[in-house]
Short mmCIF file of C-alpha atoms and ligand atoms in Angstrom, two decimals:
data_model
loop_
_atom_site.label_atom_id
_atom_site.label_comp_id
_atom_site.label_asym_id
_atom_site.label_seq_id
_atom_site.Cartn_x
_atom_site.Cartn_y
_atom_site.Cartn_z
CA MET Z 1 13.16 4.73 7.25
CA ILE Z 2 13.50 3.38 10.75
CA PRO Z 3 11.60 0.10 11.00
CA HIS Z 4 8.98 0.32 13.69
CA SER Z 5 6.02 -1.36 15.12
CA ILE Z 6 3.02 0.40 16.62
CA GLU Z 7 -0.54 -0.24 17.65
CA THR Z 8 -3.49 1.86 16.49
CA SER Z 9 -6.89 1.88 18.13
CA SER Z 10 -9.12 3.46 15.49
CA PRO Z 11 -9.39 3.78 11.71
CA ALA Z 12 -8.43 7.45 12.09
CA GLU Z 13 -5.17 6.47 13.79
CA THR Z 14 -4.34 4.04 11.01
CA GLU Z 15 -5.09 6.73 8.43
CA ALA Z 16 -2.81 9.11 10.32
CA LEU Z 17 -0.04 6.52 10.22
CA GLY Z 18 -0.57 6.18 6.47
CA ALA Z 19 -0.26 9.95 6.16
CA GLU Z 20 2.97 9.93 8.17
CA LEU Z 21 4.44 7.25 5.94
CA ALA Z 22 3.36 9.15 2.83
CA GLY Z 23 5.47 12.08 3.95
CA ARG Z 24 8.58 9.92 3.64
CA LEU Z 25 7.89 8.60 0.15
CA HIS Z 26 9.12 9.76 -3.21
CA LYS Z 27 7.87 9.39 -6.74
CA GLY Z 28 8.65 5.93 -8.07
CA ASP Z 29 8.29 4.31 -4.65
CA VAL Z 30 6.29 1.13 -4.12
CA VAL Z 31 4.82 0.17 -0.75
CA LEU Z 32 3.64 -3.37 -0.02
CA VAL Z 33 0.71 -3.56 2.39
CA ARG Z 34 0.03 -6.97 3.89
CA GLY Z 35 -2.52 -8.26 6.36
CA GLU Z 36 -5.72 -10.24 6.72
CA LEU Z 37 -9.04 -9.09 5.41
CA GLY Z 38 -10.33 -6.16 7.45
CA SER Z 39 -6.99 -5.51 9.10
CA GLY Z 40 -6.92 -1.98 7.71
CA LYS Z 41 -4.83 -2.10 4.55
CA THR Z 42 -7.20 0.06 2.53
CA THR Z 43 -7.69 2.38 5.50
CA LEU Z 44 -3.93 2.97 5.72
CA VAL Z 45 -3.68 3.56 1.97
CA ARG Z 46 -6.59 6.03 2.21
CA GLY Z 47 -4.72 8.09 4.79
CA ALA Z 48 -1.58 8.03 2.69
CA ALA Z 49 -3.44 9.03 -0.48
CA ARG Z 50 -5.11 11.95 1.31
CA ALA Z 51 -1.76 13.20 2.49
CA LEU Z 52 -0.47 13.00 -1.08
CA GLY Z 53 -3.27 15.27 -2.23
CA VAL Z 54 -5.85 12.76 -3.44
CA ALA Z 55 -9.33 14.30 -3.12
CA ASP Z 56 -11.36 11.46 -4.62
CA PRO Z 57 -12.77 8.76 -2.35
CA VAL Z 58 -10.24 5.94 -1.95
CA THR Z 59 -12.06 2.63 -2.15
CA SER Z 60 -11.08 -1.00 -2.56
CA PRO Z 61 -10.50 -1.96 -6.18
CA THR Z 62 -13.27 -4.43 -6.97
CA PHE Z 63 -13.58 -4.82 -10.72
CA SER Z 64 -9.94 -4.20 -11.58
CA ILE Z 65 -6.62 -4.90 -9.91
CA GLY Z 66 -6.17 -1.26 -9.06
CA HIS Z 67 -7.12 2.38 -9.05
CA ARG Z 68 -5.09 5.41 -10.00
CA TYR Z 69 -5.72 8.72 -8.30
CA ARG Z 70 -4.57 12.20 -9.10
CA GLY Z 71 -2.47 13.51 -6.22
CA ARG Z 72 -0.85 16.89 -5.73
CA ASP Z 73 1.92 16.52 -8.28
CA LEU Z 74 1.92 12.77 -8.81
CA THR Z 75 -0.25 9.75 -9.43
CA VAL Z 76 -1.18 7.57 -6.48
CA SER Z 77 -1.73 3.94 -7.46
CA HIS Z 78 -3.64 1.57 -5.25
CA LEU Z 79 -3.51 -2.08 -6.21
CA ASP Z 80 -5.23 -5.02 -4.58
CA LEU Z 81 -3.70 -8.30 -5.76
CA TYR Z 82 -5.83 -10.41 -3.45
CA ARG Z 83 -7.25 -12.44 -6.32
CA LEU Z 84 -3.93 -13.13 -7.97
CA THR Z 85 -2.15 -16.25 -6.84
CA ALA Z 86 0.89 -15.97 -9.07
CA LEU Z 87 1.94 -13.00 -11.13
CA GLU Z 88 3.84 -15.13 -13.64
CA ASP Z 89 0.54 -16.42 -14.98
CA GLU Z 90 -0.45 -12.86 -15.80
CA ASP Z 91 0.44 -10.49 -18.59
CA PRO Z 92 3.81 -9.00 -17.55
CA ALA Z 93 2.48 -5.59 -18.52
CA LEU Z 94 -0.31 -5.92 -15.96
CA LEU Z 95 1.34 -3.63 -13.44
CA ASP Z 96 3.00 -1.24 -15.87
CA ASP Z 97 0.23 1.32 -15.76
CA TYR Z 98 0.42 1.52 -12.00
CA LEU Z 99 4.13 1.58 -11.20
CA GLY Z 100 6.99 3.78 -12.24
CA ALA Z 101 8.13 7.35 -12.63
CA GLY Z 102 5.75 9.98 -11.38
CA LYS Z 103 3.79 7.49 -9.31
CA ILE Z 104 3.71 6.24 -5.76
CA ALA Z 105 2.11 2.79 -5.60
CA PHE Z 106 0.49 1.00 -2.66
CA VAL Z 107 0.02 -2.70 -3.23
CA GLU Z 108 -2.32 -4.71 -1.01
CA TRP Z 109 -1.73 -8.38 -0.41
CA PRO Z 110 1.16 -8.87 -2.79
CA VAL Z 111 1.82 -12.37 -4.05
CA GLN Z 112 5.12 -13.84 -2.97
CA GLU Z 113 7.13 -13.93 -6.17
CA ALA Z 114 6.14 -10.69 -7.78
CA ASP Z 115 8.91 -9.56 -10.10
CA GLY Z 116 7.45 -6.14 -10.70
CA LEU Z 117 7.34 -5.58 -6.98
CA ALA Z 118 10.96 -6.33 -6.27
CA ARG Z 119 11.38 -2.57 -6.31
CA ALA Z 120 9.27 -2.14 -3.18
CA CYS Z 121 10.90 0.26 -0.75
CA LEU Z 122 8.63 -0.21 2.22
CA SER Z 123 6.60 -3.05 3.60
CA VAL Z 124 3.70 -2.56 6.02
CA THR Z 125 2.03 -5.49 7.77
CA LEU Z 126 -1.22 -5.05 9.70
CA SER Z 127 -2.81 -7.51 12.06
CA HIS Z 128 -5.90 -7.69 14.24
CA ARG Z 129 -5.45 -7.15 17.96
CA GLY Z 130 -9.08 -7.38 19.04
CA GLY Z 131 -11.82 -4.77 18.65
CA ASP Z 132 -10.55 -1.69 16.87
CA ARG Z 133 -6.94 -2.32 17.75
CA ARG Z 134 -4.48 -3.13 15.01
CA HIS Z 135 -0.79 -3.87 15.13
CA VAL Z 136 1.17 -2.21 12.34
CA GLU Z 137 4.72 -3.12 11.47
CA VAL Z 138 6.73 -1.00 9.07
CA ARG Z 139 9.87 -2.42 7.52
CA ASP Z 140 12.24 -1.45 4.77
CA GLY Z 141 11.32 -3.20 1.57
CA GLU Z 142 13.37 -5.38 -0.73
CA ARG Z 143 14.82 -2.32 -2.36
CA GLU Z 144 16.06 0.99 -1.10
CA ARG Z 145 13.80 3.90 -1.62
CA THR Z 146 14.20 6.09 -4.65
CA LYS Z 147 16.51 9.00 -3.92
CA GLU Z 148 15.39 12.25 -5.47
P1 ADP Q 1 -8.43 -4.38 4.42
O1 ADP Q 1 -8.13 -3.50 3.24
O2 ADP Q 1 -7.21 -4.86 5.13
O3 ADP Q 1 -9.35 -5.50 4.07
P2 ADP Q 1 -10.06 -2.17 5.34
O4 ADP Q 1 -9.19 -0.99 5.58
O5 ADP Q 1 -10.86 -2.21 4.08
O6 ADP Q 1 -9.19 -3.50 5.52
O7 ADP Q 1 -11.08 -2.33 6.52
C1 ADP Q 1 -10.73 -2.20 7.87
C2 ADP Q 1 -12.00 -2.14 8.68
O8 ADP Q 1 -11.71 -2.16 10.06
C3 ADP Q 1 -12.78 -0.86 8.40
O9 ADP Q 1 -14.16 -1.12 8.49
C4 ADP Q 1 -12.31 0.04 9.54
O10 ADP Q 1 -13.26 1.02 9.87
C5 ADP Q 1 -12.19 -0.97 10.66
N1 ADP Q 1 -11.22 -0.60 11.72
C6 ADP Q 1 -11.47 -0.63 13.04
N2 ADP Q 1 -10.40 -0.27 13.74
C7 ADP Q 1 -9.41 -0.01 12.84
C8 ADP Q 1 -8.05 0.39 12.98
N3 ADP Q 1 -7.46 0.59 14.17
N4 ADP Q 1 -7.34 0.56 11.84
C9 ADP Q 1 -7.90 0.33 10.63
N5 ADP Q 1 -9.18 -0.05 10.44
C10 ADP Q 1 -9.94 -0.24 11.54
MG1 MG Q 2 -8.42 -3.69 1.22
#
């Protein structure tokens, strides 16, 4: 993955970027998605999930830390850890259902010291640029992507 930085000017463009990123992912991969509220994290994940064959509506997890969707030949996990301040206070098994073999996981607003997330292969950071414009930066994560 070549790190890059682009600007989008509509939700559709951010979804398309999510779809492009999805094409480079493999089962077992974890993608961290950072950015302020309303910056487009869920929108980007929606585009990625679509591209991975998810037909169900992709919405923000509200009553749980995440959703799991059936994709083409894999599970797409979408976590929102906004409400968690520190993972070490939580049950270590909290993330187990969402990460691992056969799954690609997108994690919104990850806490800083998240052990389970050390395996992240890609990190996306979104920020507001006024109106519908968003800046999106894509970087390699803390760990190399899974090779298949
Ligand atoms: P987050 O998950 O970061 O809180 P959401 O994706 O839920 O953000 O919401 C982003 C909001 O901003 C949506 O209402 C979306 O329609 C709007 N929006 C406007 N322009 C863009 C853009 N360029 N990219 C992503 N979302 C945008
Ligand atoms: Mg969100």
